[in-house]
Amino acid sequence: MNSRTGLAVLVVGAGTGSLATEIAASRLLAPYFGSSTIVWANLIGLVLAGLALGYWLGGKLADRRPEPRLLGLIVLAAALWVAVTPFVARPLLDATVSNLDSASAGAVVGSFFAVLLLFAPAIVLLGMVSPFAIRLAITDV
């Protein structure tokens, strides 16, 4: 497998990982905030914003340091974040629900910050993969 094919496989894997993270996030948040339209809106909106930020950061970083090792570290960091999230989510979500339970907008605010803290960092990192891979694949800039 040549390096371009490897990069293409990595990009597909990162895209699949971001979608899987989004679906897993909805399942993880549902017992705490439900699965209403507003919870989904927070989730989808923050995932799209995280991907956009990741695309921008990935492009900037790839232009400064176009190193395959750095791309590997980005993917590793995203994988570790996703792997740890289910274990740290429960205490954070329990605290969020108990503190916002009396608020009328508890599900809106709670789900927003839960997605922002638990899932957005991994989504940003996964978003960085595509522009970084493109930069590594091209020979002339």
mmCIF file with all atom_site columns, C-alpha atoms in Angstrom:
data_model
loop_
_atom_site.group_PDB
_atom_site.id
_atom_site.type_symbol
_atom_site.label_atom_id
_atom_site.label_alt_id
_atom_site.label_comp_id
_atom_site.label_asym_id
_atom_site.label_entity_id
_atom_site.label_seq_id
_atom_site.pdbx_PDB_ins_code
_atom_site.Cartn_x
_atom_site.Cartn_y
_atom_site.Cartn_z
_atom_site.occupancy
_atom_site.B_iso_or_equiv
_atom_site.pdbx_formal_charge
_atom_site.auth_seq_id
_atom_site.auth_comp_id
_atom_site.auth_asym_id
_atom_site.auth_atom_id
_atom_site.pdbx_PDB_model_num
ATOM 1   C CA . MET A 1 1   ? 0.000   0.000  0.000  1.00 0.00 ? 1   MET A CA 1
ATOM 2   C CA . ASN A 1 2   ? 1.484   3.348  -1.010 1.00 0.00 ? 2   ASN A CA 1
ATOM 3   C CA . SER A 1 3   ? 1.346   6.419  1.210  1.00 0.00 ? 3   SER A CA 1
ATOM 4   C CA . ARG A 1 4   ? -1.552  8.022  -0.669 1.00 0.00 ? 4   ARG A CA 1
ATOM 5   C CA . THR A 1 5   ? -3.669  4.917  -0.247 1.00 0.00 ? 5   THR A CA 1
ATOM 6   C CA . GLY A 1 6   ? -2.765  4.818  3.432  1.00 0.00 ? 6   GLY A CA 1
ATOM 7   C CA . LEU A 1 7   ? -3.735  8.463  3.821  1.00 0.00 ? 7   LEU A CA 1
ATOM 8   C CA . ALA A 1 8   ? -7.040  7.828  2.039  1.00 0.00 ? 8   ALA A CA 1
ATOM 9   C CA . VAL A 1 9   ? -7.799  4.930  4.371  1.00 0.00 ? 9   VAL A CA 1
ATOM 10  C CA . LEU A 1 10  ? -6.910  7.120  7.355  1.00 0.00 ? 10  LEU A CA 1
ATOM 11  C CA . VAL A 1 11  ? -9.221  9.908  6.153  1.00 0.00 ? 11  VAL A CA 1
ATOM 12  C CA . VAL A 1 12  ? -12.101 7.458  5.664  1.00 0.00 ? 12  VAL A CA 1
ATOM 13  C CA . GLY A 1 13  ? -11.422 6.053  9.125  1.00 0.00 ? 13  GLY A CA 1
ATOM 14  C CA . ALA A 1 14  ? -11.418 9.515  10.700 1.00 0.00 ? 14  ALA A CA 1
ATOM 15  C CA . GLY A 1 15  ? -14.671 10.423 8.970  1.00 0.00 ? 15  GLY A CA 1
ATOM 16  C CA . THR A 1 16  ? -16.253 7.183  10.081 1.00 0.00 ? 16  THR A CA 1
ATOM 17  C CA . GLY A 1 17  ? -14.930 7.767  13.575 1.00 0.00 ? 17  GLY A CA 1
ATOM 18  C CA . SER A 1 18  ? -16.466 11.230 13.760 1.00 0.00 ? 18  SER A CA 1
ATOM 19  C CA . LEU A 1 19  ? -19.864 9.880  12.695 1.00 0.00 ? 19  LEU A CA 1
ATOM 20  C CA . ALA A 1 20  ? -19.597 6.970  15.135 1.00 0.00 ? 20  ALA A CA 1
ATOM 21  C CA . THR A 1 21  ? -18.679 9.391  17.913 1.00 0.00 ? 21  THR A CA 1
ATOM 22  C CA . GLU A 1 22  ? -21.734 11.497 17.118 1.00 0.00 ? 22  GLU A CA 1
ATOM 23  C CA . ILE A 1 23  ? -24.050 8.477  17.235 1.00 0.00 ? 23  ILE A CA 1
ATOM 24  C CA . ALA A 1 24  ? -22.430 7.190  20.439 1.00 0.00 ? 24  ALA A CA 1
ATOM 25  C CA . ALA A 1 25  ? -22.801 10.653 21.971 1.00 0.00 ? 25  ALA A CA 1
ATOM 26  C CA . SER A 1 26  ? -26.537 10.623 21.319 1.00 0.00 ? 26  SER A CA 1
ATOM 27  C CA . ARG A 1 27  ? -26.828 7.235  23.022 1.00 0.00 ? 27  ARG A CA 1
ATOM 28  C CA . LEU A 1 28  ? -24.733 8.371  25.976 1.00 0.00 ? 28  LEU A CA 1
ATOM 29  C CA . LEU A 1 29  ? -26.680 11.608 26.456 1.00 0.00 ? 29  LEU A CA 1
ATOM 30  C CA . ALA A 1 30  ? -30.184 10.140 26.052 1.00 0.00 ? 30  ALA A CA 1
ATOM 31  C CA . PRO A 1 31  ? -30.598 8.775  29.611 1.00 0.00 ? 31  PRO A CA 1
ATOM 32  C CA . TYR A 1 32  ? -29.642 12.172 31.035 1.00 0.00 ? 32  TYR A CA 1
ATOM 33  C CA . PHE A 1 33  ? -31.220 14.689 28.657 1.00 0.00 ? 33  PHE A CA 1
ATOM 34  C CA . GLY A 1 34  ? -33.561 12.619 26.497 1.00 0.00 ? 34  GLY A CA 1
ATOM 35  C CA . SER A 1 35  ? -33.435 12.504 22.733 1.00 0.00 ? 35  SER A CA 1
ATOM 36  C CA . SER A 1 36  ? -35.476 15.574 21.929 1.00 0.00 ? 36  SER A CA 1
ATOM 37  C CA . THR A 1 37  ? -34.948 17.795 18.938 1.00 0.00 ? 37  THR A CA 1
ATOM 38  C CA . ILE A 1 38  ? -33.028 20.352 20.982 1.00 0.00 ? 38  ILE A CA 1
ATOM 39  C CA . VAL A 1 39  ? -30.568 17.740 22.261 1.00 0.00 ? 39  VAL A CA 1
ATOM 40  C CA . TRP A 1 40  ? -30.003 16.543 18.696 1.00 0.00 ? 40  TRP A CA 1
ATOM 41  C CA . ALA A 1 41  ? -29.649 20.154 17.516 1.00 0.00 ? 41  ALA A CA 1
ATOM 42  C CA . ASN A 1 42  ? -26.949 20.776 20.121 1.00 0.00 ? 42  ASN A CA 1
ATOM 43  C CA . LEU A 1 43  ? -25.180 17.580 19.160 1.00 0.00 ? 43  LEU A CA 1
ATOM 44  C CA . ILE A 1 44  ? -25.311 18.097 15.400 1.00 0.00 ? 44  ILE A CA 1
ATOM 45  C CA . GLY A 1 45  ? -24.464 21.793 15.639 1.00 0.00 ? 45  GLY A CA 1
ATOM 46  C CA . LEU A 1 46  ? -21.462 21.256 17.878 1.00 0.00 ? 46  LEU A CA 1
ATOM 47  C CA . VAL A 1 47  ? -20.211 18.340 15.787 1.00 0.00 ? 47  VAL A CA 1
ATOM 48  C CA . LEU A 1 48  ? -20.372 20.467 12.639 1.00 0.00 ? 48  LEU A CA 1
ATOM 49  C CA . ALA A 1 49  ? -18.673 23.379 14.405 1.00 0.00 ? 49  ALA A CA 1
ATOM 50  C CA . GLY A 1 50  ? -16.016 21.026 15.791 1.00 0.00 ? 50  GLY A CA 1
ATOM 51  C CA . LEU A 1 51  ? -15.338 19.555 12.368 1.00 0.00 ? 51  LEU A CA 1
ATOM 52  C CA . ALA A 1 52  ? -15.063 23.035 10.842 1.00 0.00 ? 52  ALA A CA 1
ATOM 53  C CA . LEU A 1 53  ? -12.629 24.107 13.549 1.00 0.00 ? 53  LEU A CA 1
ATOM 54  C CA . GLY A 1 54  ? -10.673 20.892 13.045 1.00 0.00 ? 54  GLY A CA 1
ATOM 55  C CA . TYR A 1 55  ? -10.465 21.434 9.294  1.00 0.00 ? 55  TYR A CA 1
ATOM 56  C CA . TRP A 1 56  ? -9.120  24.931 9.848  1.00 0.00 ? 56  TRP A CA 1
ATOM 57  C CA . LEU A 1 57  ? -6.646  23.932 12.578 1.00 0.00 ? 57  LEU A CA 1
ATOM 58  C CA . GLY A 1 58  ? -5.524  20.876 10.630 1.00 0.00 ? 58  GLY A CA 1
ATOM 59  C CA . GLY A 1 59  ? -4.783  22.967 7.564  1.00 0.00 ? 59  GLY A CA 1
ATOM 60  C CA . LYS A 1 60  ? -2.856  25.553 9.559  1.00 0.00 ? 60  LYS A CA 1
ATOM 61  C CA . LEU A 1 61  ? -0.848  22.933 11.436 1.00 0.00 ? 61  LEU A CA 1
ATOM 62  C CA . ALA A 1 62  ? -0.135  20.882 8.316  1.00 0.00 ? 62  ALA A CA 1
ATOM 63  C CA . ASP A 1 63  ? 1.255   23.945 6.548  1.00 0.00 ? 63  ASP A CA 1
ATOM 64  C CA . ARG A 1 64  ? 3.588   24.633 9.458  1.00 0.00 ? 64  ARG A CA 1
ATOM 65  C CA . ARG A 1 65  ? 4.640   21.061 10.231 1.00 0.00 ? 65  ARG A CA 1
ATOM 66  C CA . PRO A 1 66  ? 3.765   18.593 7.455  1.00 0.00 ? 66  PRO A CA 1
ATOM 67  C CA . GLU A 1 67  ? 5.038   15.529 9.293  1.00 0.00 ? 67  GLU A CA 1
ATOM 68  C CA . PRO A 1 68  ? 3.374   12.092 9.137  1.00 0.00 ? 68  PRO A CA 1
ATOM 69  C CA . ARG A 1 69  ? 4.321   11.495 12.768 1.00 0.00 ? 69  ARG A CA 1
ATOM 70  C CA . LEU A 1 70  ? 2.309   14.537 13.843 1.00 0.00 ? 70  LEU A CA 1
ATOM 71  C CA . LEU A 1 71  ? -0.726  13.249 11.949 1.00 0.00 ? 71  LEU A CA 1
ATOM 72  C CA . GLY A 1 72  ? -0.334  9.949  13.785 1.00 0.00 ? 72  GLY A CA 1
ATOM 73  C CA . LEU A 1 73  ? -0.253  11.763 17.115 1.00 0.00 ? 73  LEU A CA 1
ATOM 74  C CA . ILE A 1 74  ? -3.442  13.640 16.230 1.00 0.00 ? 74  ILE A CA 1
ATOM 75  C CA . VAL A 1 75  ? -5.224  10.378 15.407 1.00 0.00 ? 75  VAL A CA 1
ATOM 76  C CA . LEU A 1 76  ? -3.871  8.743  18.570 1.00 0.00 ? 76  LEU A CA 1
ATOM 77  C CA . ALA A 1 77  ? -5.060  11.671 20.716 1.00 0.00 ? 77  ALA A CA 1
ATOM 78  C CA . ALA A 1 78  ? -8.537  11.473 19.162 1.00 0.00 ? 78  ALA A CA 1
ATOM 79  C CA . ALA A 1 79  ? -8.692  7.715  19.715 1.00 0.00 ? 79  ALA A CA 1
ATOM 80  C CA . LEU A 1 80  ? -7.635  8.043  23.342 1.00 0.00 ? 80  LEU A CA 1
ATOM 81  C CA . TRP A 1 81  ? -10.181 10.800 23.970 1.00 0.00 ? 81  TRP A CA 1
ATOM 82  C CA . VAL A 1 82  ? -12.989 8.703  22.481 1.00 0.00 ? 82  VAL A CA 1
ATOM 83  C CA . ALA A 1 83  ? -11.875 5.623  24.427 1.00 0.00 ? 83  ALA A CA 1
ATOM 84  C CA . VAL A 1 84  ? -11.792 7.444  27.776 1.00 0.00 ? 84  VAL A CA 1
ATOM 85  C CA . THR A 1 85  ? -15.026 9.411  27.319 1.00 0.00 ? 85  THR A CA 1
ATOM 86  C CA . PRO A 1 86  ? -17.497 6.691  28.402 1.00 0.00 ? 86  PRO A CA 1
ATOM 87  C CA . PHE A 1 87  ? -15.600 6.228  31.664 1.00 0.00 ? 87  PHE A CA 1
ATOM 88  C CA . VAL A 1 88  ? -15.507 9.912  32.628 1.00 0.00 ? 88  VAL A CA 1
ATOM 89  C CA . ALA A 1 89  ? -18.922 10.784 31.225 1.00 0.00 ? 89  ALA A CA 1
ATOM 90  C CA . ARG A 1 90  ? -21.082 9.333  33.972 1.00 0.00 ? 90  ARG A CA 1
ATOM 91  C CA . PRO A 1 91  ? -19.797 11.472 36.883 1.00 0.00 ? 91  PRO A CA 1
ATOM 92  C CA . LEU A 1 92  ? -19.809 14.586 34.716 1.00 0.00 ? 92  LEU A CA 1
ATOM 93  C CA . LEU A 1 93  ? -23.315 13.947 33.394 1.00 0.00 ? 93  LEU A CA 1
ATOM 94  C CA . ASP A 1 94  ? -24.630 13.083 36.875 1.00 0.00 ? 94  ASP A CA 1
ATOM 95  C CA . ALA A 1 95  ? -23.255 16.378 38.204 1.00 0.00 ? 95  ALA A CA 1
ATOM 96  C CA . THR A 1 96  ? -24.638 18.315 35.248 1.00 0.00 ? 96  THR A CA 1
ATOM 97  C CA . VAL A 1 97  ? -28.119 16.866 35.634 1.00 0.00 ? 97  VAL A CA 1
ATOM 98  C CA . SER A 1 98  ? -28.210 17.395 39.403 1.00 0.00 ? 98  SER A CA 1
ATOM 99  C CA . ASN A 1 99  ? -27.090 21.026 39.069 1.00 0.00 ? 99  ASN A CA 1
ATOM 100 C CA . LEU A 1 100 ? -29.369 21.903 36.158 1.00 0.00 ? 100 LEU A CA 1
ATOM 101 C CA . ASP A 1 101 ? -32.386 19.772 37.082 1.00 0.00 ? 101 ASP A CA 1
ATOM 102 C CA . SER A 1 102 ? -34.343 22.704 38.480 1.00 0.00 ? 102 SER A CA 1
ATOM 103 C CA . ALA A 1 103 ? -33.595 25.007 35.542 1.00 0.00 ? 103 ALA A CA 1
ATOM 104 C CA . SER A 1 104 ? -36.253 25.268 32.870 1.00 0.00 ? 104 SER A CA 1
ATOM 105 C CA . ALA A 1 105 ? -33.610 25.092 30.146 1.00 0.00 ? 105 ALA A CA 1
ATOM 106 C CA . GLY A 1 106 ? -31.646 22.310 31.852 1.00 0.00 ? 106 GLY A CA 1
ATOM 107 C CA . ALA A 1 107 ? -31.700 19.914 28.891 1.00 0.00 ? 107 ALA A CA 1
ATOM 108 C CA . VAL A 1 108 ? -30.674 22.650 26.478 1.00 0.00 ? 108 VAL A CA 1
ATOM 109 C CA . VAL A 1 109 ? -27.797 23.992 28.545 1.00 0.00 ? 109 VAL A CA 1
ATOM 110 C CA . GLY A 1 110 ? -26.782 20.627 29.965 1.00 0.00 ? 110 GLY A CA 1
ATOM 111 C CA . SER A 1 111 ? -26.628 18.813 26.645 1.00 0.00 ? 111 SER A CA 1
ATOM 112 C CA . PHE A 1 112 ? -24.763 21.728 25.064 1.00 0.00 ? 112 PHE A CA 1
ATOM 113 C CA . PHE A 1 113 ? -22.010 21.723 27.666 1.00 0.00 ? 113 PHE A CA 1
ATOM 114 C CA . ALA A 1 114 ? -21.901 17.929 27.860 1.00 0.00 ? 114 ALA A CA 1
ATOM 115 C CA . VAL A 1 115 ? -21.254 17.696 24.125 1.00 0.00 ? 115 VAL A CA 1
ATOM 116 C CA . LEU A 1 116 ? -18.796 20.582 24.278 1.00 0.00 ? 116 LEU A CA 1
ATOM 117 C CA . LEU A 1 117 ? -16.729 19.030 27.074 1.00 0.00 ? 117 LEU A CA 1
ATOM 118 C CA . LEU A 1 118 ? -17.028 15.326 26.315 1.00 0.00 ? 118 LEU A CA 1
ATOM 119 C CA . PHE A 1 119 ? -17.128 15.028 22.541 1.00 0.00 ? 119 PHE A CA 1
ATOM 120 C CA . ALA A 1 120 ? -16.022 18.251 20.845 1.00 0.00 ? 120 ALA A CA 1
ATOM 121 C CA . PRO A 1 121 ? -12.276 17.770 21.490 1.00 0.00 ? 121 PRO A CA 1
ATOM 122 C CA . ALA A 1 122 ? -12.265 14.382 19.748 1.00 0.00 ? 122 ALA A CA 1
ATOM 123 C CA . ILE A 1 123 ? -14.357 15.749 16.879 1.00 0.00 ? 123 ILE A CA 1
ATOM 124 C CA . VAL A 1 124 ? -11.948 18.669 16.409 1.00 0.00 ? 124 VAL A CA 1
ATOM 125 C CA . LEU A 1 125 ? -9.002  16.263 16.347 1.00 0.00 ? 125 LEU A CA 1
ATOM 126 C CA . LEU A 1 126 ? -10.748 13.980 13.849 1.00 0.00 ? 126 LEU A CA 1
ATOM 127 C CA . GLY A 1 127 ? -11.564 17.011 11.698 1.00 0.00 ? 127 GLY A CA 1
ATOM 128 C CA . MET A 1 128 ? -7.866  17.862 11.547 1.00 0.00 ? 128 MET A CA 1
ATOM 129 C CA . VAL A 1 129 ? -7.078  14.611 9.731  1.00 0.00 ? 129 VAL A CA 1
ATOM 130 C CA . SER A 1 130 ? -8.462  15.457 6.260  1.00 0.00 ? 130 SER A CA 1
ATOM 131 C CA . PRO A 1 131 ? -6.584  18.706 5.566  1.00 0.00 ? 131 PRO A CA 1
ATOM 132 C CA . PHE A 1 132 ? -3.457  17.268 7.135  1.00 0.00 ? 132 PHE A CA 1
ATOM 133 C CA . ALA A 1 133 ? -3.629  14.199 4.896  1.00 0.00 ? 133 ALA A CA 1
ATOM 134 C CA . ILE A 1 134 ? -4.199  16.371 1.832  1.00 0.00 ? 134 ILE A CA 1
ATOM 135 C CA . ARG A 1 135 ? -1.101  18.401 2.696  1.00 0.00 ? 135 ARG A CA 1
ATOM 136 C CA . LEU A 1 136 ? 0.961   15.239 3.086  1.00 0.00 ? 136 LEU A CA 1
ATOM 137 C CA . ALA A 1 137 ? -0.354  13.785 -0.187 1.00 0.00 ? 137 ALA A CA 1
ATOM 138 C CA . ILE A 1 138 ? 0.518   16.742 -2.392 1.00 0.00 ? 138 ILE A CA 1
ATOM 139 C CA . THR A 1 139 ? 4.044   17.161 -3.646 1.00 0.00 ? 139 THR A CA 1
ATOM 140 C CA . ASP A 1 140 ? 3.965   20.767 -4.795 1.00 0.00 ? 140 ASP A CA 1
ATOM 141 C CA . VAL A 1 141 ? 2.505   23.614 -2.741 1.00 0.00 ? 141 VAL A CA 1
#
